[in-house]
PDB file of C-alpha atoms in Angstrom:
ATOM      1  CA  MET K  50      13.330  69.773 -81.036  1.00 59.00           C
ATOM      2  CA  TYR K  51      10.180  68.865 -79.108  1.00 71.00           C
ATOM      3  CA  SER K  52       7.693  71.448 -77.908  1.00 76.00           C
ATOM      4  CA  LEU K  53       5.029  70.167 -75.516  1.00 90.00           C
ATOM      5  CA  SER K  54       4.191  70.334 -71.826  1.00 94.00           C
ATOM      6  CA  LEU K  55       5.762  67.684 -69.636  1.00 97.00           C
ATOM      7  CA  LEU K  56       3.856  68.181 -66.390  1.00 97.00           C
ATOM      8  CA  THR K  57       0.113  67.824 -66.791  1.00 95.00           C
ATOM      9  CA  THR K  58      -2.898  66.535 -64.892  1.00 91.00           C
ATOM     10  CA  ASN K  59      -5.600  63.921 -65.358  1.00 88.00           C
ATOM     11  CA  SER K  60      -8.828  62.862 -63.647  1.00 86.00           C
ATOM     12  CA  LYS K  61      -7.039  60.873 -60.936  1.00 85.00           C
ATOM     13  CA  LEU K  62      -4.520  63.608 -60.147  1.00 91.00           C
ATOM     14  CA  ASP K  63      -7.368  66.123 -60.094  1.00 91.00           C
ATOM     15  CA  LYS K  64      -9.062  64.090 -57.361  1.00 90.00           C
ATOM     16  CA  SER K  65      -6.150  64.984 -55.101  1.00 91.00           C
ATOM     17  CA  ASN K  66      -6.433  68.682 -55.912  1.00 90.00           C
ATOM     18  CA  LYS K  67     -10.156  68.641 -55.152  1.00 90.00           C
ATOM     19  CA  ARG K  68      -9.916  66.534 -52.007  1.00 92.00           C
ATOM     20  CA  PHE K  69      -7.043  68.453 -50.412  1.00 92.00           C
ATOM     21  CA  GLN K  70      -7.436  72.204 -50.707  1.00 87.00           C
ATOM     22  CA  ASN K  71      -3.818  73.002 -49.873  1.00 94.00           C
ATOM     23  CA  VAL K  72      -2.386  70.701 -52.562  1.00 96.00           C
ATOM     24  CA  LEU K  73      -1.136  71.390 -56.081  1.00 97.00           C
ATOM     25  CA  ASN K  74      -0.624  68.011 -57.749  1.00 96.00           C
ATOM     26  CA  VAL K  75       0.681  67.299 -61.278  1.00 97.00           C
ATOM     27  CA  GLY K  76       2.376  64.429 -63.063  1.00 97.00           C
ATOM     28  CA  LEU K  77       4.543  63.324 -65.964  1.00 97.00           C
ATOM     29  CA  ALA K  78       2.682  60.929 -68.261  1.00 95.00           C
ATOM     30  CA  MET K  79       4.745  58.934 -70.733  1.00 94.00           C
ATOM     31  CA  ALA K  80       3.779  55.936 -72.844  1.00 94.00           C
ATOM     32  CA  PRO K  81       3.748  52.851 -70.593  1.00 92.00           C
ATOM     33  CA  HIS K  82       5.942  49.767 -70.847  1.00 91.00           C
ATOM     34  CA  ASN K  83       7.450  49.494 -74.382  1.00 91.00           C
ATOM     35  CA  ARG K  84       4.676  51.156 -76.403  1.00 90.00           C
ATOM     36  CA  SER K  85       7.062  53.894 -77.550  1.00 91.00           C
ATOM     37  CA  GLY K  86       9.798  51.435 -78.471  1.00 94.00           C
ATOM     38  CA  HIS K  87      11.538  52.152 -75.153  1.00 95.00           C
ATOM     39  CA  ASN K  88      10.781  50.112 -72.059  1.00 95.00           C
ATOM     40  CA  VAL K  89       9.964  52.507 -69.210  1.00 96.00           C
ATOM     41  CA  CYS K  90       8.559  49.772 -66.934  1.00 94.00           C
ATOM     42  CA  PRO K  91      11.492  47.379 -66.364  1.00 93.00           C
ATOM     43  CA  ALA K  92       9.724  45.238 -63.753  1.00 90.00           C
ATOM     44  CA  ALA K  93       6.310  45.035 -65.417  1.00 88.00           C
ATOM     45  CA  GLY K  94       4.307  41.840 -65.344  1.00 81.00           C
ATOM     46  CA  TYR K  95       0.769  41.199 -66.534  1.00 78.00           C
ATOM     47  CA  CYS K  96      -0.082  44.811 -65.661  1.00 82.00           C
ATOM     48  CA  SER K  97       1.412  45.859 -69.004  1.00 76.00           C
ATOM     49  CA  ALA K  98      -1.444  44.083 -70.805  1.00 73.00           C
ATOM     50  CA  VAL K  99      -4.191  45.921 -68.911  1.00 72.00           C
ATOM     51  CA  CYS K 100      -2.437  49.203 -68.059  1.00 73.00           C
ATOM     52  CA  LEU K 101      -4.951  51.706 -66.732  1.00 61.00           C
ATOM     53  CA  ALA K 102      -2.796  54.576 -67.994  1.00 56.00           C
ATOM     54  CA  TRP K 103      -3.268  53.401 -71.590  1.00 60.00           C
ATOM     55  CA  PHE K 104      -6.703  51.783 -71.712  1.00 56.00           C
ATOM     56  CA  SER K 105      -8.980  54.077 -69.717  1.00 59.00           C
ATOM     57  CA  GLY K 106     -10.247  57.637 -69.559  1.00 59.00           C
ATOM     58  CA  ARG K 107      -8.796  60.228 -71.895  1.00 58.00           C
ATOM     59  CA  THR K 108      -5.721  58.111 -72.609  1.00 60.00           C
ATOM     60  CA  VAL K 109      -7.694  56.107 -75.160  1.00 61.00           C
ATOM     61  CA  THR K 110      -7.774  59.189 -77.406  1.00 75.00           C
ATOM     62  CA  SER K 111      -5.135  59.673 -80.076  1.00 84.00           C
ATOM     63  CA  THR K 112      -4.318  63.196 -78.849  1.00 88.00           C
ATOM     64  CA  VAL K 113      -3.397  62.079 -75.335  1.00 90.00           C
ATOM     65  CA  ARG K 114      -1.596  58.940 -76.487  1.00 91.00           C
ATOM     66  CA  ASN K 115       0.460  60.864 -79.053  1.00 93.00           C
ATOM     67  CA  ALA K 116       1.555  63.328 -76.367  1.00 93.00           C
ATOM     68  CA  MET K 117       2.614  60.441 -74.101  1.00 94.00           C
ATOM     69  CA  LEU K 118       4.557  58.856 -76.950  1.00 95.00           C
ATOM     70  CA  LYS K 119       6.291  62.131 -77.825  1.00 96.00           C
ATOM     71  CA  ARG K 120       7.376  62.749 -74.234  1.00 97.00           C
ATOM     72  CA  THR K 121       8.902  59.282 -74.052  1.00 97.00           C
ATOM     73  CA  GLN K 122      10.664  59.649 -77.395  1.00 96.00           C
ATOM     74  CA  TRP K 123      11.980  63.045 -76.301  1.00 97.00           C
ATOM     75  CA  LEU K 124      13.469  61.577 -73.116  1.00 97.00           C
ATOM     76  CA  PHE K 125      15.377  58.893 -75.006  1.00 96.00           C
ATOM     77  CA  SER K 126      16.354  60.836 -78.128  1.00 96.00           C
ATOM     78  CA  GLU K 127      17.302  64.161 -76.508  1.00 96.00           C
ATOM     79  CA  PRO K 128      17.782  63.532 -72.771  1.00 97.00           C
ATOM     80  CA  VAL K 129      19.683  66.757 -72.075  1.00 96.00           C
ATOM     81  CA  SER K 130      16.974  69.036 -73.467  1.00 96.00           C
ATOM     82  CA  PHE K 131      14.284  66.877 -71.865  1.00 97.00           C
ATOM     83  CA  HIS K 132      15.752  67.219 -68.384  1.00 97.00           C
ATOM     84  CA  LYS K 133      16.303  70.954 -68.836  1.00 97.00           C
ATOM     85  CA  ALA K 134      12.651  71.347 -69.807  1.00 97.00           C
ATOM     86  CA  LEU K 135      11.536  69.193 -66.884  1.00 98.00           C
ATOM     87  CA  ASP K 136      13.608  71.227 -64.453  1.00 98.00           C
ATOM     88  CA  ARG K 137      12.051  74.440 -65.793  1.00 97.00           C
ATOM     89  CA  GLU K 138       8.529  73.079 -65.327  1.00 98.00           C
ATOM     90  CA  LEU K 139       9.283  71.821 -61.824  1.00 98.00           C
ATOM     91  CA  LEU K 140      10.632  75.251 -60.903  1.00 98.00           C
ATOM     92  CA  LEU K 141       7.429  76.824 -62.263  1.00 98.00           C
ATOM     93  CA  LEU K 142       5.377  74.316 -60.238  1.00 98.00           C
ATOM     94  CA  GLU K 143       7.271  75.299 -57.110  1.00 98.00           C
ATOM     95  CA  ARG K 144       6.685  79.007 -57.729  1.00 98.00           C
ATOM     96  CA  ARG K 145       3.021  78.491 -58.583  1.00 97.00           C
ATOM     97  CA  ALA K 146       2.469  76.572 -55.355  1.00 98.00           C
ATOM     98  CA  ASP K 147       4.153  79.373 -53.404  1.00 97.00           C
ATOM     99  CA  ARG K 148       1.884  81.989 -54.977  1.00 97.00           C
ATOM    100  CA  GLN K 149      -1.210  79.961 -54.147  1.00 97.00           C
ATOM    101  CA  GLY K 150      -0.070  79.072 -50.645  1.00 97.00           C
ATOM    102  CA  LYS K 151      -0.144  75.358 -51.452  1.00 97.00           C
ATOM    103  CA  THR K 152       2.207  72.392 -51.197  1.00 97.00           C
ATOM    104  CA  ALA K 153       3.518  71.096 -54.522  1.00 97.00           C
ATOM    105  CA  TYR K 154       3.277  67.361 -55.201  1.00 97.00           C
ATOM    106  CA  CYS K 155       4.451  65.613 -58.338  1.00 98.00           C
ATOM    107  CA  ARG K 156       4.122  62.068 -59.680  1.00 98.00           C
ATOM    108  CA  LEU K 157       6.822  61.638 -62.306  1.00 98.00           C
ATOM    109  CA  ASN K 158       5.749  58.086 -63.145  1.00 97.00           C
ATOM    110  CA  VAL K 159       2.092  58.450 -64.067  1.00 95.00           C
ATOM    111  CA  ALA K 160       2.427  55.569 -66.537  1.00 93.00           C
ATOM    112  CA  SER K 161       6.092  54.584 -66.219  1.00 96.00           C
ATOM    113  CA  ASP K 162       8.468  53.190 -63.595  1.00 97.00           C
ATOM    114  CA  LEU K 163      11.755  55.061 -63.973  1.00 98.00           C
ATOM    115  CA  ASP K 164      14.251  56.227 -61.370  1.00 98.00           C
ATOM    116  CA  TRP K 165      13.864  59.999 -60.979  1.00 98.00           C
ATOM    117  CA  SER K 166      15.839  60.302 -57.739  1.00 98.00           C
ATOM    118  CA  ARG K 167      18.483  62.637 -59.184  1.00 97.00           C
ATOM    119  CA  THR K 168      15.818  65.010 -60.457  1.00 98.00           C
ATOM    120  CA  VAL K 169      13.974  64.855 -57.156  1.00 98.00           C
ATOM    121  CA  GLU K 170      17.063  65.819 -55.178  1.00 98.00           C
ATOM    122  CA  ARG K 171      17.254  69.133 -57.045  1.00 97.00           C
ATOM    123  CA  PHE K 172      13.787  70.144 -55.799  1.00 98.00           C
ATOM    124  CA  PRO K 173      13.639  69.473 -52.039  1.00 97.00           C
ATOM    125  CA  ARG K 174      10.562  71.684 -51.581  1.00 97.00           C
ATOM    126  CA  ILE K 175       8.416  69.531 -53.873  1.00 98.00           C
ATOM    127  CA  ARG K 176       6.971  66.298 -52.493  1.00 98.00           C
ATOM    128  CA  PHE K 177       7.335  63.580 -55.100  1.00 98.00           C
ATOM    129  CA  TYR K 178       5.625  60.194 -55.065  1.00 98.00           C
ATOM    130  CA  ASP K 179       5.362  57.145 -57.317  1.00 98.00           C
ATOM    131  CA  TYR K 180       4.215  53.571 -57.534  1.00 97.00           C
ATOM    132  CA  THR K 181       7.017  51.140 -58.343  1.00 97.00           C
ATOM    133  CA  LYS K 182       7.617  47.448 -58.923  1.00 96.00           C
ATOM    134  CA  VAL K 183      11.420  47.829 -58.870  1.00 96.00           C
ATOM    135  CA  ARG K 184      12.565  46.147 -55.661  1.00 94.00           C
ATOM    136  CA  SER K 185      16.022  47.752 -55.589  1.00 95.00           C
ATOM    137  CA  ARG K 186      14.435  51.191 -55.199  1.00 96.00           C
ATOM    138  CA  VAL K 187      12.161  49.934 -52.460  1.00 96.00           C
ATOM    139  CA  GLN K 188      15.180  48.480 -50.670  1.00 96.00           C
ATOM    140  CA  LYS K 189      16.960  51.831 -50.884  1.00 97.00           C
ATOM    141  CA  ALA K 190      13.912  53.478 -49.323  1.00 97.00           C
ATOM    142  CA  ILE K 191      13.865  50.874 -46.551  1.00 95.00           C
ATOM    143  CA  ASP K 192      17.592  51.418 -45.918  1.00 96.00           C
ATOM    144  CA  GLY K 193      17.287  55.219 -45.887  1.00 95.00           C
ATOM    145  CA  ARG K 194      19.255  55.638 -49.111  1.00 97.00           C
ATOM    146  CA  TRP K 195      16.394  57.267 -51.013  1.00 98.00           C
ATOM    147  CA  PRO K 196      15.524  60.995 -51.229  1.00 98.00           C
ATOM    148  CA  SER K 197      13.400  61.960 -48.226  1.00 97.00           C
ATOM    149  CA  ASN K 198      11.025  63.957 -50.449  1.00 98.00           C
ATOM    150  CA  TYR K 199      10.356  60.996 -52.781  1.00 98.00           C
ATOM    151  CA  SER K 200       7.741  58.564 -51.442  1.00 98.00           C
ATOM    152  CA  LEU K 201       7.391  55.137 -53.024  1.00 98.00           C
ATOM    153  CA  THR K 202       4.417  52.771 -52.980  1.00 98.00           C
ATOM    154  CA  LEU K 203       5.321  49.192 -53.851  1.00 97.00           C
ATOM    155  CA  SER K 204       2.945  47.723 -56.446  1.00 95.00           C
ATOM    156  CA  TYR K 205       1.770  44.203 -55.757  1.00 93.00           C
ATOM    157  CA  ASN K 206       1.684  41.810 -58.717  1.00 89.00           C
ATOM    158  CA  GLU K 207       2.250  38.173 -59.594  1.00 90.00           C
ATOM    159  CA  LYS K 208       6.032  38.588 -59.253  1.00 87.00           C
ATOM    160  CA  LEU K 209       6.046  39.993 -55.736  1.00 89.00           C
ATOM    161  CA  ASP K 210       6.886  37.579 -52.938  1.00 87.00           C
ATOM    162  CA  GLN K 211       5.272  37.931 -49.518  1.00 87.00           C
ATOM    163  CA  ASN K 212       8.568  38.549 -47.692  1.00 91.00           C
ATOM    164  CA  THR K 213       9.357  41.597 -49.844  1.00 92.00           C
ATOM    165  CA  MET K 214       5.856  42.949 -49.338  1.00 94.00           C
ATOM    166  CA  ARG K 215       5.951  42.522 -45.558  1.00 95.00           C
ATOM    167  CA  ALA K 216       9.443  44.015 -45.288  1.00 95.00           C
ATOM    168  CA  ALA K 217       8.231  47.144 -47.082  1.00 96.00           C
ATOM    169  CA  LEU K 218       5.127  47.415 -44.900  1.00 97.00           C
ATOM    170  CA  TRP K 219       7.015  46.908 -41.635  1.00 96.00           C
ATOM    171  CA  ALA K 220       9.490  49.585 -42.748  1.00 96.00           C
ATOM    172  CA  GLY K 221       6.621  52.062 -43.128  1.00 96.00           C
ATOM    173  CA  LEU K 222       6.158  51.924 -46.885  1.00 97.00           C
ATOM    174  CA  ASN K 223       2.767  51.250 -48.436  1.00 98.00           C
ATOM    175  CA  VAL K 224       1.836  48.523 -50.912  1.00 98.00           C
ATOM    176  CA  SER K 225      -0.852  48.900 -53.575  1.00 97.00           C
ATOM    177  CA  VAL K 226      -3.042  45.894 -54.354  1.00 97.00           C
ATOM    178  CA  VAL K 227      -5.630  45.585 -57.126  1.00 95.00           C
ATOM    179  CA  PHE K 228      -8.757  43.754 -55.960  1.00 96.00           C
ATOM    180  CA  ASP K 229     -11.605  42.194 -57.922  1.00 95.00           C
ATOM    181  CA  THR K 230     -14.057  44.588 -56.239  1.00 95.00           C
ATOM    182  CA  GLU K 231     -16.766  45.937 -58.554  1.00 92.00           C
ATOM    183  CA  TYR K 232     -16.104  49.342 -60.070  1.00 89.00           C
ATOM    184  CA  CYS K 233     -18.876  50.891 -62.185  1.00 86.00           C
ATOM    185  CA  PRO K 234     -19.229  54.559 -61.229  1.00 82.00           C
ATOM    186  CA  GLN K 235     -21.528  55.298 -64.163  1.00 82.00           C
ATOM    187  CA  ALA K 236     -24.110  53.010 -62.585  1.00 83.00           C
ATOM    188  CA  LYS K 237     -23.124  54.137 -59.075  1.00 85.00           C
ATOM    189  CA  ARG K 238     -21.857  50.662 -58.240  1.00 88.00           C
ATOM    190  CA  ILE K 239     -18.548  50.840 -56.420  1.00 92.00           C
ATOM    191  CA  GLY K 240     -17.891  47.805 -54.278  1.00 94.00           C
ATOM    192  CA  LYS K 241     -16.337  47.790 -50.852  1.00 95.00           C
ATOM    193  CA  LEU K 242     -12.709  46.899 -50.424  1.00 97.00           C
ATOM    194  CA  PRO K 243     -11.608  44.433 -47.749  1.00 97.00           C
ATOM    195  CA  ARG K 244     -10.702  45.901 -44.373  1.00 97.00           C
ATOM    196  CA  SER K 245      -7.343  44.129 -44.374  1.00 97.00           C
ATOM    197  CA  PHE K 246      -5.004  42.131 -46.596  1.00 95.00           C
ATOM    198  CA  GLN K 247      -2.313  39.828 -45.232  1.00 92.00           C
ATOM    199  CA  ARG K 248      -3.216  41.312 -41.814  1.00 93.00           C
ATOM    200  CA  PHE K 249      -2.392  44.877 -42.846  1.00 96.00           C
ATOM    201  CA  PRO K 250      -5.091  47.597 -42.957  1.00 97.00           C
ATOM    202  CA  VAL K 251      -6.519  48.536 -46.358  1.00 98.00           C
ATOM    203  CA  ILE K 252      -7.357  52.113 -47.333  1.00 97.00           C
ATOM    204  CA  ASP K 253      -9.274  53.153 -50.441  1.00 97.00           C
ATOM    205  CA  GLY K 254      -6.766  54.247 -53.093  1.00 96.00           C
ATOM    206  CA  ASP K 255      -9.459  55.190 -55.596  1.00 94.00           C
ATOM    207  CA  THR K 256     -10.599  58.281 -53.704  1.00 94.00           C
ATOM    208  CA  HIS K 257      -7.493  60.217 -54.730  1.00 95.00           C
ATOM    209  CA  ASP K 258      -4.002  59.723 -56.190  1.00 95.00           C
ATOM    210  CA  LEU K 259      -1.827  61.350 -53.539  1.00 96.00           C
ATOM    211  CA  ARG K 260       0.249  58.310 -52.606  1.00 96.00           C
ATOM    212  CA  HIS K 261       2.137  60.021 -49.836  1.00 95.00           C
ATOM    213  CA  PRO K 262       2.350  59.415 -46.063  1.00 95.00           C
ATOM    214  CA  ASP K 263       0.762  62.850 -45.568  1.00 91.00           C
ATOM    215  CA  SER K 264      -2.527  61.462 -46.863  1.00 94.00           C
ATOM    216  CA  ASP K 265      -2.205  57.661 -46.662  1.00 97.00           C
ATOM    217  CA  GLY K 266      -0.261  57.078 -43.482  1.00 97.00           C
ATOM    218  CA  ARG K 267       2.419  54.375 -43.314  1.00 97.00           C
ATOM    219  CA  GLY K 268       2.401  50.607 -43.441  1.00 97.00           C
ATOM    220  CA  ARG K 269      -0.911  50.463 -45.299  1.00 98.00           C
ATOM    221  CA  ILE K 270      -2.346  48.489 -48.170  1.00 98.00           C
ATOM    222  CA  ILE K 271      -3.564  50.867 -50.871  1.00 98.00           C
ATOM    223  CA  GLY K 272      -6.645  49.102 -52.192  1.00 97.00           C
ATOM    224  CA  LEU K 273      -7.453  49.669 -55.859  1.00 96.00           C
ATOM    225  CA  ARG K 274     -10.372  48.303 -57.865  1.00 95.00           C
ATOM    226  CA  PHE K 275      -9.763  46.703 -61.257  1.00 92.00           C
ATOM    227  CA  LYS K 276     -10.925  48.915 -64.123  1.00 88.00           C
ATOM    228  CA  GLY K 277     -11.717  46.913 -67.215  1.00 81.00           C
ATOM    229  CA  SER K 278     -14.040  44.396 -68.788  1.00 81.00           C
ATOM    230  CA  ARG K 279     -15.151  41.156 -67.166  1.00 86.00           C
ATOM    231  CA  ARG K 280     -13.016  39.243 -69.653  1.00 87.00           C
ATOM    232  CA  LEU K 281      -9.883  41.206 -68.755  1.00 86.00           C
ATOM    233  CA  LEU K 282     -10.679  40.860 -65.061  1.00 87.00           C
ATOM    234  CA  GLU K 283     -10.887  37.088 -65.356  1.00 90.00           C
ATOM    235  CA  GLN K 284      -7.541  37.005 -67.150  1.00 89.00           C
ATOM    236  CA  ALA K 285      -5.959  39.300 -64.557  1.00 89.00           C
ATOM    237  CA  ILE K 286      -7.194  37.065 -61.731  1.00 91.00           C
ATOM    238  CA  LYS K 287      -5.874  33.986 -63.508  1.00 91.00           C
ATOM    239  CA  ARG K 288      -2.468  35.652 -63.912  1.00 89.00           C
ATOM    240  CA  ARG K 289      -2.503  36.664 -60.206  1.00 90.00           C
ATOM    241  CA  PHE K 290      -2.292  40.388 -60.934  1.00 91.00           C
ATOM    242  CA  VAL K 291      -5.708  40.904 -59.312  1.00 94.00           C
ATOM    243  CA  VAL K 292      -6.564  39.332 -55.961  1.00 94.00           C
ATOM    244  CA  SER K 293      -9.876  38.410 -54.352  1.00 94.00           C
ATOM    245  CA  ALA K 294     -11.498  40.913 -52.018  1.00 94.00           C
ATOM    246  CA  SER K 295     -13.359  38.189 -50.122  1.00 87.00           C
TER     247      SER K 295
END
């Protein structure tokens, strides 16, 4: 039997809580891709080699990584107890938001890309959101066959064709794109993102994590800056995971 919190926060989720006073935002962080022995990112490309959720911030510590691994192992080894625990924590989130007079938001795929639609449907008062590279889910959202309280942002990578990206944008979904723009907050050097990409407006996705139409609007490019060494950046550009901001 596992005993650990499922819904937690991190520096990026906290940005949303600080930026929007009426928001209570948490997430479920599991071990990305196949690092637990279970693949939770079925459509991953080169992003799995430079995953921000595994190689930056507090996730480089053994304590945080072990917790992510345990959550993932719990899901696959004891799914019934896992989902019961998750439902309990989501209910507590809902009640906590009510007490504080806030709107509850939840990102169930902080470092994974799983289909949580059945869970989401049980909590219509919580606004869920996720990034995804799984095109079938995006198509369901475009067709109106996706929970209305579960917002998806399509993640651009080397596998994504332009037609799929444009179809999502024209349908009102957003698409996240990682640019080669400089990101060095310690030295107060944060480069500017392009104003548009493929003729769609770009908004700064690094200011907060709330990937929801309430904060981002619709039909937008969510611009993200690459976080990593120059060597990794060069490899990511070569593999077409990162695109030029110029």
